[in-house]
Amino acid sequence: MPRLALYYVENHKIEIVQTILGKEQVLLNGVKISESKATAGSRHVFSVNKNNYRISRRDHSKVGRMNTYEIQKDGSPVALINVEQSQSTYILLLIIIVGVGCGYIFGSFFYQLLFTPETI
């Protein structure tokens, strides 16, 4: 299951993962505490140490500037940092692979253009 987000709250690890069936699960220290369909307004409500937490997915228009998920503790917003690594390394790897492939194609083309014997 790919992990979408990872937060630490009051010495507890909160993970948000997506299942193969398209559902979003919230795991508290590895134990499933909430599950809902992964849509743009999905909410998860649970309690940790007598505090009620609500995790909801933000609108797609705000995601670029903020965290993907909004977390509230007892009704007030909490600023938490998503510890999960972003997918920028995958994009960088894709750019490198495409660059090497294009370089090979252009290099072989120019090699054939410059160094092949001319036939008349």
PDB file of C-alpha atoms in Angstrom:
ATOM      1  CA  MET A   1       0.000   0.000   0.000  1.00  0.00           C
ATOM      2  CA  PRO A   2       1.533   3.332  -0.979  1.00  0.00           C
ATOM      3  CA  ARG A   3       1.870   5.762   1.895  1.00  0.00           C
ATOM      4  CA  LEU A   4       0.390   9.172   1.120  1.00  0.00           C
ATOM      5  CA  ALA A   5       1.358  10.987   4.308  1.00  0.00           C
ATOM      6  CA  LEU A   6       3.166  10.415   7.587  1.00  0.00           C
ATOM      7  CA  TYR A   7       2.690  12.549  10.710  1.00  0.00           C
ATOM      8  CA  TYR A   8       3.832  12.302  14.313  1.00  0.00           C
ATOM      9  CA  VAL A   9       1.315  13.461  16.942  1.00  0.00           C
ATOM     10  CA  GLU A  10       1.934  13.143  20.694  1.00  0.00           C
ATOM     11  CA  ASN A  11       4.566  10.419  20.166  1.00  0.00           C
ATOM     12  CA  HIS A  12       2.179   8.460  17.928  1.00  0.00           C
ATOM     13  CA  LYS A  13       2.821   7.689  14.276  1.00  0.00           C
ATOM     14  CA  ILE A  14      -0.117   8.497  12.000  1.00  0.00           C
ATOM     15  CA  GLU A  15       0.088   7.144   8.463  1.00  0.00           C
ATOM     16  CA  ILE A  16      -2.329   7.743   5.626  1.00  0.00           C
ATOM     17  CA  VAL A  17      -2.149   4.958   3.043  1.00  0.00           C
ATOM     18  CA  GLN A  18      -4.109   4.110  -0.087  1.00  0.00           C
ATOM     19  CA  THR A  19      -5.302   0.571  -0.720  1.00  0.00           C
ATOM     20  CA  ILE A  20      -5.518  -1.219  -4.048  1.00  0.00           C
ATOM     21  CA  LEU A  21      -9.305  -0.797  -4.049  1.00  0.00           C
ATOM     22  CA  GLY A  22      -9.028   3.023  -3.941  1.00  0.00           C
ATOM     23  CA  LYS A  23      -9.737   3.480  -0.244  1.00  0.00           C
ATOM     24  CA  GLU A  24      -7.802   5.666   2.141  1.00  0.00           C
ATOM     25  CA  GLN A  25      -6.802   4.248   5.507  1.00  0.00           C
ATOM     26  CA  VAL A  26      -5.474   6.017   8.584  1.00  0.00           C
ATOM     27  CA  LEU A  27      -3.101   3.892  10.644  1.00  0.00           C
ATOM     28  CA  LEU A  28      -2.213   4.812  14.229  1.00  0.00           C
ATOM     29  CA  ASN A  29       1.052   3.076  15.158  1.00  0.00           C
ATOM     30  CA  GLY A  30       0.373   0.513  12.417  1.00  0.00           C
ATOM     31  CA  VAL A  31      -3.238  -0.248  13.459  1.00  0.00           C
ATOM     32  CA  LYS A  32      -6.120   0.770  11.167  1.00  0.00           C
ATOM     33  CA  ILE A  33      -8.386   3.273  12.915  1.00  0.00           C
ATOM     34  CA  SER A  34     -10.277   4.798   9.998  1.00  0.00           C
ATOM     35  CA  GLU A  35     -11.097   3.990   6.387  1.00  0.00           C
ATOM     36  CA  SER A  36     -12.986   5.895   3.706  1.00  0.00           C
ATOM     37  CA  LYS A  37     -13.142   6.255  -0.048  1.00  0.00           C
ATOM     38  CA  ALA A  38     -10.245   8.335  -1.414  1.00  0.00           C
ATOM     39  CA  THR A  39     -12.087  11.384  -2.737  1.00  0.00           C
ATOM     40  CA  ALA A  40     -11.491  15.127  -2.556  1.00  0.00           C
ATOM     41  CA  GLY A  41     -13.507  15.609   0.632  1.00  0.00           C
ATOM     42  CA  SER A  42     -12.834  12.433   2.560  1.00  0.00           C
ATOM     43  CA  ARG A  43     -12.662  12.781   6.352  1.00  0.00           C
ATOM     44  CA  HIS A  44     -11.239  10.601   9.059  1.00  0.00           C
ATOM     45  CA  VAL A  45     -12.202  11.099  12.709  1.00  0.00           C
ATOM     46  CA  PHE A  46     -10.424   9.379  15.600  1.00  0.00           C
ATOM     47  CA  SER A  47      -9.284   9.950  19.193  1.00  0.00           C
ATOM     48  CA  VAL A  48      -5.794   9.894  20.701  1.00  0.00           C
ATOM     49  CA  ASN A  49      -5.349  10.408  24.465  1.00  0.00           C
ATOM     50  CA  LYS A  50      -8.815  11.990  24.935  1.00  0.00           C
ATOM     51  CA  ASN A  51      -8.211  14.405  22.041  1.00  0.00           C
ATOM     52  CA  ASN A  52     -10.424  14.181  18.971  1.00  0.00           C
ATOM     53  CA  TYR A  53      -8.649  14.495  15.632  1.00  0.00           C
ATOM     54  CA  ARG A  54     -10.107  15.045  12.191  1.00  0.00           C
ATOM     55  CA  ILE A  55      -8.051  14.584   9.050  1.00  0.00           C
ATOM     56  CA  SER A  56      -9.554  15.742   5.775  1.00  0.00           C
ATOM     57  CA  ARG A  57      -8.171  16.013   2.281  1.00  0.00           C
ATOM     58  CA  ARG A  58      -7.854  19.559   0.927  1.00  0.00           C
ATOM     59  CA  ASP A  59      -9.165  20.814  -2.392  1.00  0.00           C
ATOM     60  CA  HIS A  60      -6.843  20.249  -5.341  1.00  0.00           C
ATOM     61  CA  SER A  61      -6.513  24.023  -5.872  1.00  0.00           C
ATOM     62  CA  LYS A  62      -4.855  24.483  -2.448  1.00  0.00           C
ATOM     63  CA  VAL A  63      -2.654  21.387  -2.492  1.00  0.00           C
ATOM     64  CA  GLY A  64       0.182  22.983  -4.466  1.00  0.00           C
ATOM     65  CA  ARG A  65       0.846  25.563  -1.765  1.00  0.00           C
ATOM     66  CA  MET A  66       0.001  23.517   1.328  1.00  0.00           C
ATOM     67  CA  ASN A  67      -0.080  20.020   2.744  1.00  0.00           C
ATOM     68  CA  THR A  68      -2.493  17.655   1.063  1.00  0.00           C
ATOM     69  CA  TYR A  69      -4.295  16.975   4.344  1.00  0.00           C
ATOM     70  CA  GLU A  70      -5.803  19.339   6.899  1.00  0.00           C
ATOM     71  CA  ILE A  71      -5.559  18.153  10.494  1.00  0.00           C
ATOM     72  CA  GLN A  72      -7.723  19.481  13.320  1.00  0.00           C
ATOM     73  CA  LYS A  73      -7.357  18.724  17.016  1.00  0.00           C
ATOM     74  CA  ASP A  74     -10.563  19.251  19.000  1.00  0.00           C
ATOM     75  CA  GLY A  75     -11.890  21.523  16.242  1.00  0.00           C
ATOM     76  CA  SER A  76      -8.848  23.817  15.904  1.00  0.00           C
ATOM     77  CA  PRO A  77      -6.351  23.480  13.048  1.00  0.00           C
ATOM     78  CA  VAL A  78      -2.969  21.920  13.792  1.00  0.00           C
ATOM     79  CA  ALA A  79       0.140  22.703  11.743  1.00  0.00           C
ATOM     80  CA  LEU A  80       1.976  19.425  11.189  1.00  0.00           C
ATOM     81  CA  ILE A  81       4.719  18.659   8.711  1.00  0.00           C
ATOM     82  CA  ASN A  82       4.319  15.692   6.431  1.00  0.00           C
ATOM     83  CA  VAL A  83       7.396  13.560   7.063  1.00  0.00           C
ATOM     84  CA  GLU A  84       6.832  11.387   4.000  1.00  0.00           C
ATOM     85  CA  GLN A  85       9.274  12.141   1.193  1.00  0.00           C
ATOM     86  CA  SER A  86       7.726  13.794  -1.827  1.00  0.00           C
ATOM     87  CA  GLN A  87       7.845  12.180  -5.237  1.00  0.00           C
ATOM     88  CA  SER A  88      10.365  14.665  -6.658  1.00  0.00           C
ATOM     89  CA  THR A  89      13.043  11.950  -6.722  1.00  0.00           C
ATOM     90  CA  TYR A  90      10.883   9.905  -9.085  1.00  0.00           C
ATOM     91  CA  ILE A  91      10.506  12.884 -11.404  1.00  0.00           C
ATOM     92  CA  LEU A  92      14.268  13.513 -11.340  1.00  0.00           C
ATOM     93  CA  LEU A  93      14.937   9.862 -12.160  1.00  0.00           C
ATOM     94  CA  LEU A  94      12.444  10.022 -15.041  1.00  0.00           C
ATOM     95  CA  ILE A  95      14.148  13.152 -16.429  1.00  0.00           C
ATOM     96  CA  ILE A  96      17.559  11.454 -16.271  1.00  0.00           C
ATOM     97  CA  ILE A  97      16.292   8.326 -18.055  1.00  0.00           C
ATOM     98  CA  VAL A  98      14.588  10.374 -20.787  1.00  0.00           C
ATOM     99  CA  GLY A  99      17.732  12.498 -21.199  1.00  0.00           C
ATOM    100  CA  VAL A 100      19.982   9.467 -21.575  1.00  0.00           C
ATOM    101  CA  GLY A 101      17.567   7.900 -24.076  1.00  0.00           C
ATOM    102  CA  CYS A 102      17.323  11.063 -26.172  1.00  0.00           C
ATOM    103  CA  GLY A 103      21.108  11.521 -26.035  1.00  0.00           C
ATOM    104  CA  TYR A 104      21.621   7.992 -27.319  1.00  0.00           C
ATOM    105  CA  ILE A 105      19.170   8.467 -30.185  1.00  0.00           C
ATOM    106  CA  PHE A 106      20.615  11.842 -31.253  1.00  0.00           C
ATOM    107  CA  GLY A 107      24.177  10.562 -30.854  1.00  0.00           C
ATOM    108  CA  SER A 108      23.582   7.534 -33.052  1.00  0.00           C
ATOM    109  CA  PHE A 109      21.875   9.748 -35.649  1.00  0.00           C
ATOM    110  CA  PHE A 110      24.786  12.200 -35.795  1.00  0.00           C
ATOM    111  CA  TYR A 111      27.316   9.343 -35.861  1.00  0.00           C
ATOM    112  CA  GLN A 112      25.599   7.832 -38.887  1.00  0.00           C
ATOM    113  CA  LEU A 113      25.353  11.261 -40.491  1.00  0.00           C
ATOM    114  CA  LEU A 114      29.036  12.110 -40.058  1.00  0.00           C
ATOM    115  CA  PHE A 115      30.920   8.816 -40.157  1.00  0.00           C
ATOM    116  CA  THR A 116      29.108   6.530 -42.578  1.00  0.00           C
ATOM    117  CA  PRO A 117      30.796   6.049 -45.956  1.00  0.00           C
ATOM    118  CA  GLU A 118      29.052   7.806 -48.751  1.00  0.00           C
ATOM    119  CA  THR A 119      27.777   5.640 -51.555  1.00  0.00           C
ATOM    120  CA  ILE A 120      27.117   7.033 -54.961  1.00  0.00           C
TER     121      ILE A 120
END
